[in-house]
XYZ file of C-alpha atoms in Angstrom:
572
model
C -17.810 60.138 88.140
C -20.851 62.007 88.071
C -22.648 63.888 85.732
C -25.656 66.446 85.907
C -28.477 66.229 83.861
C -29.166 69.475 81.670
C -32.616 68.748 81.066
C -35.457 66.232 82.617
C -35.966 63.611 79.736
C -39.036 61.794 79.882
C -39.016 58.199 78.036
C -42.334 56.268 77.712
C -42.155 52.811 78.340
C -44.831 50.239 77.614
C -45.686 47.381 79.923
C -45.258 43.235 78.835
C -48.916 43.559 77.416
C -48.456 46.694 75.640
C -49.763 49.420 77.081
C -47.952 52.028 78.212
C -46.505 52.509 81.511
C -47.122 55.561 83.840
C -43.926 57.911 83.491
C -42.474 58.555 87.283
C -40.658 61.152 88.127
C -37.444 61.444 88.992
C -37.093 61.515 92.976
C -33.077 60.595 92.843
C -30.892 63.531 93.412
C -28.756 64.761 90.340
C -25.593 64.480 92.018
C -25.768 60.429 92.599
C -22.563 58.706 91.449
C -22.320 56.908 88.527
C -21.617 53.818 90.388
C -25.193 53.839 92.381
C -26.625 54.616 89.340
C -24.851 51.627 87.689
C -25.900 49.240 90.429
C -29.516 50.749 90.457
C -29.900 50.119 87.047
C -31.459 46.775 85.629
C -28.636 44.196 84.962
C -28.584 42.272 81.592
C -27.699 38.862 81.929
C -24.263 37.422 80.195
C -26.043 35.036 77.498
C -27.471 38.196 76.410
C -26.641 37.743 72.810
C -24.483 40.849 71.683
C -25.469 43.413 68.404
C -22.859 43.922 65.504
C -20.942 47.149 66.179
C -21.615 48.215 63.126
C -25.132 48.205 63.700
C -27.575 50.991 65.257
C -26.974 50.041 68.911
C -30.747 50.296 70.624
C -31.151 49.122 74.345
C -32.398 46.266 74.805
C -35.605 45.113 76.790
C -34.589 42.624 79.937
C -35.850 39.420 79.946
C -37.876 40.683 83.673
C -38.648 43.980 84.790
C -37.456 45.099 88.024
C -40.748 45.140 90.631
C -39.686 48.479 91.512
C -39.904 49.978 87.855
C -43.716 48.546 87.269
C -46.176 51.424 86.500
C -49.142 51.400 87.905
C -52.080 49.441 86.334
C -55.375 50.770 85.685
C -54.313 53.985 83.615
C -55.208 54.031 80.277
C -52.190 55.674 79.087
C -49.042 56.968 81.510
C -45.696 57.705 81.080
C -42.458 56.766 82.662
C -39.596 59.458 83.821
C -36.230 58.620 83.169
C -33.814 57.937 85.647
C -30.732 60.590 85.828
C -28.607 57.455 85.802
C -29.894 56.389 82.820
C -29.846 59.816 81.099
C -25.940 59.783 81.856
C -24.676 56.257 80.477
C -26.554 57.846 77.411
C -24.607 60.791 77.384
C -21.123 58.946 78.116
C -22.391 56.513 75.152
C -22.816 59.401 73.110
C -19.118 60.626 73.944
C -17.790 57.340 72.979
C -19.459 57.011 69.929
C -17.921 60.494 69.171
C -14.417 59.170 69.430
C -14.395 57.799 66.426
C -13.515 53.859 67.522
C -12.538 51.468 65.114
C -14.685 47.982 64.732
C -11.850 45.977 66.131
C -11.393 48.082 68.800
C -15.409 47.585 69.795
C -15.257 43.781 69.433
C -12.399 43.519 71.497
C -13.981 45.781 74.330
C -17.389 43.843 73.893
C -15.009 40.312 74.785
C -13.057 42.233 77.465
C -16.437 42.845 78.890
C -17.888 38.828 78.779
C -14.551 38.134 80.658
C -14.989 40.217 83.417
C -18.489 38.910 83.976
C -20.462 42.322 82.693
C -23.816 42.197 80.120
C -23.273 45.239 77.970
C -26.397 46.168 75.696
C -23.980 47.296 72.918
C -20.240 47.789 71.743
C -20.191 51.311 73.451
C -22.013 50.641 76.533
C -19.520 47.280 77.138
C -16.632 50.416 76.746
C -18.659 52.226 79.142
C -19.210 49.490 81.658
C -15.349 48.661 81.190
C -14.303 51.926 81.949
C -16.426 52.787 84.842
C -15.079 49.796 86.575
C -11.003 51.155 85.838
C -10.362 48.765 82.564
C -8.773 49.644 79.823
C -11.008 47.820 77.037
C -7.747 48.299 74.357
C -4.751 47.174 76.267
C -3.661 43.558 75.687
C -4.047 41.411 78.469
C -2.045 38.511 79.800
C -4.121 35.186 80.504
C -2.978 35.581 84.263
C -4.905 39.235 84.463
C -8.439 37.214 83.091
C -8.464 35.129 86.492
C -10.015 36.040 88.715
C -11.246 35.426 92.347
C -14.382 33.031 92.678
C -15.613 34.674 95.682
C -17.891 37.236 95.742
C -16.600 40.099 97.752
C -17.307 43.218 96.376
C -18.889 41.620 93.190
C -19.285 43.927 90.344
C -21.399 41.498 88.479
C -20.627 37.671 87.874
C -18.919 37.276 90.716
C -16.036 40.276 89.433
C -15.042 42.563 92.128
C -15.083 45.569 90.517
C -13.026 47.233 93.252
C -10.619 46.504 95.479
C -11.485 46.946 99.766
C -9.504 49.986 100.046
C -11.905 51.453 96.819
C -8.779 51.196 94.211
C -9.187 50.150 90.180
C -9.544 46.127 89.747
C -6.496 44.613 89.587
C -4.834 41.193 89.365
C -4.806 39.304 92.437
C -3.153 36.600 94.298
C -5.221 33.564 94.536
C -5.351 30.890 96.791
C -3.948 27.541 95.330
C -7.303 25.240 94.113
C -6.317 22.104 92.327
C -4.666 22.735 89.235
C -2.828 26.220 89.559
C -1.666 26.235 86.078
C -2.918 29.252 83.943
C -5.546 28.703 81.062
C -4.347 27.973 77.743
C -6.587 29.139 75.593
C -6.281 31.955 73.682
C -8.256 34.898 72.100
C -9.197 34.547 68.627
C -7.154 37.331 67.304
C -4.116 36.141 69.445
C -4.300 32.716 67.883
C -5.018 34.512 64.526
C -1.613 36.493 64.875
C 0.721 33.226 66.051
C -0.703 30.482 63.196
C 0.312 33.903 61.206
C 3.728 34.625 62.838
C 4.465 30.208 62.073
C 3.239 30.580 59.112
C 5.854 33.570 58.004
C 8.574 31.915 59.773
C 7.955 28.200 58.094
C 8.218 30.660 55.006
C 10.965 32.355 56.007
C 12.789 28.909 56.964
C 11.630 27.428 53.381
C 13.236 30.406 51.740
C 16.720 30.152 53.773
C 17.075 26.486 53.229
C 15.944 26.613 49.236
C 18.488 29.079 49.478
C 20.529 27.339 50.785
C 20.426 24.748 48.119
C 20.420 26.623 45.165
C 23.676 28.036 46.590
C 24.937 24.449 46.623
C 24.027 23.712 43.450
C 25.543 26.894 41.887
C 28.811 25.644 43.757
C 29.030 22.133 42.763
C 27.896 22.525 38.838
C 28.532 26.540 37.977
C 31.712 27.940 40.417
C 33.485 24.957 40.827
C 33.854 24.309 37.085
C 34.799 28.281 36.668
C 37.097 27.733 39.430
C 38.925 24.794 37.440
C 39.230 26.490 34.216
C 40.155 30.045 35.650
C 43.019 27.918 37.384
C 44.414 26.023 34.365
C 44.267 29.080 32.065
C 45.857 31.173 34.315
C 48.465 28.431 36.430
C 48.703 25.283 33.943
C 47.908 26.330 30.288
C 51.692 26.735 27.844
C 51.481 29.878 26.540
C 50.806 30.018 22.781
C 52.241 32.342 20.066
C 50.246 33.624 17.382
C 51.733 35.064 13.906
C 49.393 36.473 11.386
C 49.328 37.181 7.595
C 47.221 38.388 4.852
C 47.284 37.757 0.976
C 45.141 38.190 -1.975
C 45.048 36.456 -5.476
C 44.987 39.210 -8.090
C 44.270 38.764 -11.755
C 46.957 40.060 -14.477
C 45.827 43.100 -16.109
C 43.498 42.433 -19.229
C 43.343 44.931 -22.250
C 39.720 45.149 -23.362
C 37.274 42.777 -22.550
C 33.720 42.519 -23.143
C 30.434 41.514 -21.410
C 29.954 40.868 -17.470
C 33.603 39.603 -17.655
C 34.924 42.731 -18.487
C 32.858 44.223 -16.053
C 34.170 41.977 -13.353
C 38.001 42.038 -14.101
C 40.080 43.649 -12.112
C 37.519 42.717 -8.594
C 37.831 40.651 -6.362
C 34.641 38.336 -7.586
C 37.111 37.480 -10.836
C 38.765 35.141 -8.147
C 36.565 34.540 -5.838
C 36.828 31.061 -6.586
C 40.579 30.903 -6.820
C 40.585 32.590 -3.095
C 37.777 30.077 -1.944
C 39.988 27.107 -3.460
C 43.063 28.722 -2.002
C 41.454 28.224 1.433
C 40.484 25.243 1.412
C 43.723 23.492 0.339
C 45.516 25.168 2.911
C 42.574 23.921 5.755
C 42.821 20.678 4.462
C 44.788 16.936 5.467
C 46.912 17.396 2.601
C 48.366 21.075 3.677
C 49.260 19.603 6.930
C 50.767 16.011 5.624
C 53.024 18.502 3.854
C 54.084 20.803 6.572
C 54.610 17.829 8.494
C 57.121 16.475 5.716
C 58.787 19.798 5.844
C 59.258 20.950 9.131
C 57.336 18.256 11.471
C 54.186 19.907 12.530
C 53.030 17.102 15.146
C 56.509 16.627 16.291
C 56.462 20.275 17.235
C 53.054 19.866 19.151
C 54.183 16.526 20.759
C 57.335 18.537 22.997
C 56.802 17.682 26.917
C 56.795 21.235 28.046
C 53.516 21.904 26.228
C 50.439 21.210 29.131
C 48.607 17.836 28.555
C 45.326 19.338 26.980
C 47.029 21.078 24.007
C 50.180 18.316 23.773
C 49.508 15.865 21.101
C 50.582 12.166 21.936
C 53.767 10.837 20.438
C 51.921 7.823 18.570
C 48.815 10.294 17.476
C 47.331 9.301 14.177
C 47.150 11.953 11.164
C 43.431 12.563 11.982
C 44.612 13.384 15.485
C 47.311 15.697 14.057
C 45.038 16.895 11.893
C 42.775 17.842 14.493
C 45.197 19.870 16.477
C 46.388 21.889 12.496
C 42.287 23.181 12.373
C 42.781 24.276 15.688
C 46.191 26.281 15.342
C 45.893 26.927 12.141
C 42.581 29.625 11.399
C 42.131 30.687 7.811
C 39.547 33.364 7.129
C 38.088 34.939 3.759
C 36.387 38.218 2.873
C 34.452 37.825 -0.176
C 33.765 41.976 0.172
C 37.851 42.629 -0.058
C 39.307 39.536 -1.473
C 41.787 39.005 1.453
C 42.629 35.577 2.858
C 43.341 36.101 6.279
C 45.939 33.497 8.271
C 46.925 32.864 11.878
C 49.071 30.185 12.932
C 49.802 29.848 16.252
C 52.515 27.606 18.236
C 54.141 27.138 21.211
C 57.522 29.147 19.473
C 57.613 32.223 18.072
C 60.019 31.187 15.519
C 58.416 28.290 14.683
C 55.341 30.161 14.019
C 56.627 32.256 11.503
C 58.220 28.584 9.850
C 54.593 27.499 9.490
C 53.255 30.897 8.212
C 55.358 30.766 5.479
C 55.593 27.659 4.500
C 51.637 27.855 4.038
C 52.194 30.836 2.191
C 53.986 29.539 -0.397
C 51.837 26.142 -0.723
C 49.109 28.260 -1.358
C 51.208 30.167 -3.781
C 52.216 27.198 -5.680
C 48.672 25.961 -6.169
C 47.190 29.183 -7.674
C 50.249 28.925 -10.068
C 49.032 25.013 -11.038
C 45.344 26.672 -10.954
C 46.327 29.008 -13.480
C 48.843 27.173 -15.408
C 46.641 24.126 -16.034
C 44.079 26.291 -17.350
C 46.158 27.884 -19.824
C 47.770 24.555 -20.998
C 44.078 23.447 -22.020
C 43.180 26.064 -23.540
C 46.745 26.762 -25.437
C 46.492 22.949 -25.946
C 42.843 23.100 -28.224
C 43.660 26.210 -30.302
C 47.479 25.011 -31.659
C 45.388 21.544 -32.233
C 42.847 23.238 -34.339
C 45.480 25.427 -35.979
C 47.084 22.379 -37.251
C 44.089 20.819 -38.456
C 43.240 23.543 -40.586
C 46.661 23.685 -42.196
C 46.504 20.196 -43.197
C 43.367 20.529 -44.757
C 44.487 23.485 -47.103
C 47.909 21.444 -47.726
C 45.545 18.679 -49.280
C 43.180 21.381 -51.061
C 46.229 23.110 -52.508
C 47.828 19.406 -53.312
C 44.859 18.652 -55.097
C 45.069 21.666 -57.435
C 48.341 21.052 -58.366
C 47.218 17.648 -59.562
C 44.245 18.695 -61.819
C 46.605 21.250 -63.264
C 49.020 18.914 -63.967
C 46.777 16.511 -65.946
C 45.378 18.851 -68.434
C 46.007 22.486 -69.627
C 47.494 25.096 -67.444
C 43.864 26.881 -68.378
C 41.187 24.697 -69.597
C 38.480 28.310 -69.382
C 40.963 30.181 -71.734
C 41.629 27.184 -73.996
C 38.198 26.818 -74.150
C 37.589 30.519 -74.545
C 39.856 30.294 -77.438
C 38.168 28.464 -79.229
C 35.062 30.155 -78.429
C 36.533 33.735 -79.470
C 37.977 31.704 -82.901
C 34.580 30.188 -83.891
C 32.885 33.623 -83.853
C 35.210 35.061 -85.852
C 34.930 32.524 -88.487
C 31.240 33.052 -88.422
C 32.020 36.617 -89.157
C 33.636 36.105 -92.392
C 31.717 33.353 -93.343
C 28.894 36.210 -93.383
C 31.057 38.853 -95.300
C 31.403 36.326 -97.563
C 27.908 35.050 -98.293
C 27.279 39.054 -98.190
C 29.559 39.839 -101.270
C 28.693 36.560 -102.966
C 25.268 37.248 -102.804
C 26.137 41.226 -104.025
C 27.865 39.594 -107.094
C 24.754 37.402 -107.940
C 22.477 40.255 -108.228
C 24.440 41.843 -110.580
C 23.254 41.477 -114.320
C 26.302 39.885 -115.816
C 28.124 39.069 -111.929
C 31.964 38.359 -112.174
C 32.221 34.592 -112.436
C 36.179 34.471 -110.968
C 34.993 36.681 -107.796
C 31.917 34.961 -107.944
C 33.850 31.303 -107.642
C 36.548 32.959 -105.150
C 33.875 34.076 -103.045
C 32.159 30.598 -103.252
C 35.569 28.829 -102.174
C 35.895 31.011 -99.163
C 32.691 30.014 -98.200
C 33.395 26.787 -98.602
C 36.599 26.681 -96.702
C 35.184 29.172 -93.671
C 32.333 26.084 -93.169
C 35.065 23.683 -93.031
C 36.865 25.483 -90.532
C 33.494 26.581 -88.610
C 32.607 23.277 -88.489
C 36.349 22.010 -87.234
C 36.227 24.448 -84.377
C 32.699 23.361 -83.334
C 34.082 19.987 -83.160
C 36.873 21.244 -80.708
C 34.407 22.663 -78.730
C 32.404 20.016 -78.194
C 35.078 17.644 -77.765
C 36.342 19.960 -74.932
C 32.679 20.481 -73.339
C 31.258 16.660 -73.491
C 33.296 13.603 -71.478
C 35.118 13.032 -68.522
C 38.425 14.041 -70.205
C 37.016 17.068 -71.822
C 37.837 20.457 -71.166
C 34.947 21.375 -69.214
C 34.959 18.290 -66.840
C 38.573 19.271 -66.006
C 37.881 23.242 -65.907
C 35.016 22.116 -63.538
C 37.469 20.101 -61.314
C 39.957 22.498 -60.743
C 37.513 25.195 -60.285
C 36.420 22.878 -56.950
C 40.066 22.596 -55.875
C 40.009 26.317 -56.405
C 37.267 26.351 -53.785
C 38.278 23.895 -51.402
C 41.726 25.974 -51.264
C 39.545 28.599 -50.572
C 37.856 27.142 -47.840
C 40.923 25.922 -46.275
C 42.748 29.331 -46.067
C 39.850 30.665 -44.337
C 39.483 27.840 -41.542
C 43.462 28.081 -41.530
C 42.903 32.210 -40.705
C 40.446 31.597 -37.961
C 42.563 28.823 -36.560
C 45.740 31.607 -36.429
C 43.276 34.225 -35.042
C 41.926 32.465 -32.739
C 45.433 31.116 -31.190
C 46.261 34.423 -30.813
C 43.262 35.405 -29.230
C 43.535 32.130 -26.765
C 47.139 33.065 -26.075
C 45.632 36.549 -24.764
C 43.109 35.306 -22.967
C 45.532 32.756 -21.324
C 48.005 35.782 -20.484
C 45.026 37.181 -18.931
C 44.041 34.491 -16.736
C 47.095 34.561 -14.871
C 47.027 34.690 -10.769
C 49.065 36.140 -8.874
C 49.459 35.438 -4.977
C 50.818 38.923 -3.262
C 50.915 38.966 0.004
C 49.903 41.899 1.822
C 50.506 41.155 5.232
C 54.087 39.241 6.092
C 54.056 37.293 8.930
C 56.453 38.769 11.899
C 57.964 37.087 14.696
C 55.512 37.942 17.981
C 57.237 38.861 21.001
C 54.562 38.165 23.798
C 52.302 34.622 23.644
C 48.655 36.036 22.509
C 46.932 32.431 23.856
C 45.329 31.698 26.422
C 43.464 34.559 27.120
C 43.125 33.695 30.234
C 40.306 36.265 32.008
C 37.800 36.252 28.900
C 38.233 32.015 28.734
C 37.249 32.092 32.603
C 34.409 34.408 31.812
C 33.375 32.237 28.673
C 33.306 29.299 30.728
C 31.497 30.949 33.640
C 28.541 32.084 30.553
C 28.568 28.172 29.267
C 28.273 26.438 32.353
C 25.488 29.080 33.557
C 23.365 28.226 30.361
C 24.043 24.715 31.058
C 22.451 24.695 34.569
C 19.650 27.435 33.440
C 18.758 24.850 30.619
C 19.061 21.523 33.166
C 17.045 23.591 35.581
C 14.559 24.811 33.211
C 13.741 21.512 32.387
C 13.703 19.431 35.415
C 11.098 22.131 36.428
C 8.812 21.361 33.432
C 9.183 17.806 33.276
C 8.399 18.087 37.295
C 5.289 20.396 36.609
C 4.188 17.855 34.470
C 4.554 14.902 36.155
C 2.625 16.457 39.230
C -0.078 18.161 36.906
């Protein structure tokens, strides 16, 4: 390869103490090889330390001059010529540096370059150097392409050939056999780099498979295998159950009038909400099923054979084992918002499903009658007793009258008024008479028969004024008089009184308490009859093996969970 100068460059040099050498001019002929020029030019040695690529790349001064490029001495100032050679490796290290190479690129061409034995002044001249002797500075080689021959034909620096006798590119050769023959182990730096890399991914990699692996194991022994077992008894072992369902309500009997917040809540369902709530609870409790057992035999039903061993119930089961098996057959829901009790009863029989719905029915039926009917029976019970309390009392008032009446006058006030009446009529003659008596005596010669009639009246009106006032104060004064007794019987008078008033409450209010009873009466309607199903509704077999696939998941997300925080802790 050679290249032609455009123009003559002139570079001035300075000598090892400074002053400048004498330029020369260039005698060489323009169209020398590259490859002369190359071997004309100084040599850098190999523990030439080697510039950052990043950095301005500036040639660096040989540790001794050529002879043949000292300038003369004795000038004061000269100049030295460059040499065509030299103007074209700076050219061709301008072209590189034009291409645009990448930093990796010039470190790797920079080590190519220390293998083969070459002292590059920069990144770009090592590319230079490597390509003038037919390397590619990019292309990964093998460790058997870095040996090379120890001899030193055609040495290209270092003992490298740079090209083969016939004038070919450098190229691996065969080498004679010299003690150990096996090829070099080490590695470049990148190369190492990308294998600890490539174990390090597949130690990774291997990690991941066999964690894998094991949480696969896991999810098979504690999640899939349990889902496994239930799918297979719900859907291969399980009896199929029957399910019958009912609804009822507890209505209050219609009540005329009413007053207050009970008025306002007759007629809802919140004026037996605790009837309903009571309701339910008997028929979810021991006692309901002791009773359906007396009936129709409730555990004897759930002990048959053909029913599968988790839902049989043993043949010497206690009551809290039978009891246990009625909560679970036997659902009772309420609705406060509509008032509805809803039942379902299920069994391994249709028939004997509908048996058990109604039976329950009418237990519950029968206790909101002795809800009601007890409730009425006290309340019936207090107003008849205070009904006949208060006639007895006016029986003894009225008894008690008759008494003082019987004892004295029939009407001690009008005897007594009597007398009153007659004692101010005698007063009223007595004056007339002391009036016409006194009329006489003012006459001149008076009348001396009138005057001694008039004088005998008086006389015999004082007697009888005075007889009277003894009457009345006989009757007034004493415990036997006339006003002791009137005062008596006016008392019984009152007490009677009294007694036929608490005697007319105690009538009205038994009437009103035998409304209020009639009004408290329940009345269990059922809305809903229970009907003899024709397919089993239990077990639902697909949602039960989904519900159990859900449960045991949670259970080995919670387990998991926290083994992995009690692990974190115990290693923190």
């Amino acid at each position: 390869m050679t290249t032609k100068p455009k123009a003559r460059k002139f570079r001035i040099r300075r000598n090892g103490q400074g002053a400048p050498a004498a330029a020369a001019p260039d005698t060489q002929a323009p169209s020398q090889s590259a490859e002369t020029a190359q071997a004309n030019a100084p040599q850098r040695p190999a523990s030439v330390t080697p510039r950052h690529p990043q950095a301005p790349q500036q040639p660096q001064r040989p540790t001794e001059r050529p002879q043949t490029a000292q300038a003369p001495q004795g000038a004061e100032a000269q100049g030295q010529v460059s040499s065509p050679a030299q103007v074209s490796a700076e050219q061709q290290i301008d072209e590189i540096r034009r291409e645009g190479l990448t930093g990796r690129q010039l470190r790797m061409a920079r080590r190519v370059a220390q293998k083969h034995g070459l002292a590059p002044t920069s990144d770009f001249d090592a590319v230079r150097l490597l390509r003038a002797q037919g390397v590619d500075p990019f292309q990964r080689s093998t460790m058997l392409e870095l040996v090379v021959p120890q001899n030193g034909n055609g040495d290209g620096g270092a003992g490298v050939p740079a090209t083969t006798p016939d004038g070919h590119a450098n190229l691996p050769q065969t080498v004679q056999a010299r003690g150990n023959t096996l090829p070099s182990t080490e590695m470049a730096p990148a190369d190492r780099r990308a294998q600890e890399v490539m174990e390090i991914q597949r130690d990774i990699a291997r990690r991941r498979r066999r964690k894998m692996l094991l949480l696969l194991t896991r999810l098979a022994a504690f999640v899939f295998l349990p889902t496994f077992l239930a799918g297979w008894y719900f859907f291969n072992i399980a009896t199929p159950m029957y399910s019958t369902k009912s609804e009822f309500l507890i209505l209050q009997a219609d009540s005329q009038g009413g007053s207050g917040l009970g008025g306002l809540l007759s007629g809802t369902q919140f004026a037996t909400n605790q009837d309903s709530i009571a309701v339910q609870s008997y028929l979810q409790s021991q006692d309901a099923m002791q009773r359906l057992e007396r009936d129709i035999g409730f555990a004897s039903h759930f002990s048959q054979d053909h029913i599968d061993p988790i839902q049989r119930l043993d043949n010497d089961a206690s009551s809290d084992d039978a009891y246990g098996v009625f909560k679970k057959n036997v659902k009772i829901g309420y609705d406060p918002t509509e008032g509805v009790i809803r039942m379902e009863v299920i069994a391994a029989d249709p028939k004997t499903s509908v048996q058990f719905s109604e039976h329950l029915i009418a237990y519950a039926e029968e206790r909101v009658d002795q809800l009601s009917r007890r409730k009425r029976e006290d309340q019936m019970r207090e107003a008849s007793k205070n009904l006949e309390q208060a006639k007895a009392e006016r029986r003894a008032a009225q008894q008690k009258l008759v008494e003082l009446q019987e004892g004295t006058l029939l009407d001690p006030e009008g005897e007594i008024a009597n007398i009153r009446s007659l004692i101010g009529s005698v007063e009223m003659q007595l004056q007339e008479k002391e009036l016409a008596l006194a009329t006489q005596m003012n006459n001149v010669r008076p009348n001396q028969a009138r005057v001694d009639a008039l004088r005998t009246e008086i006389r015999l009106l004082k007697q009888d004024l005075d007889k009277q006032n003894a009457r009345l104060n006989e009757a007034s004064t004493g415990d036997s008089s006339l006003a002791a007794k009137t005062a008596r019987i006016q008392m019984a008078k009152a007490d009677l009184a009294t007694a036929d008033l608490f005697l007319q409450s105690a009538l009205q209010n038994e009437k009103q308490t035998e409304l209020e009873a009639s009004r408290q009466v329940r009345y269990l309607t059922t809305s809903v009859k229970p009907v003899e199903p024709d397919d089993p509704a239990y077990p639902r077999a697909f949602e039960n093996t989904i519900l159990a696939l859900l449960i045991f998941s949670g259970i080995y997300l919670m387990v998991s969970l926290t083994a992995s925080i009690l692990r974190e802790q115990v290693s923190s």
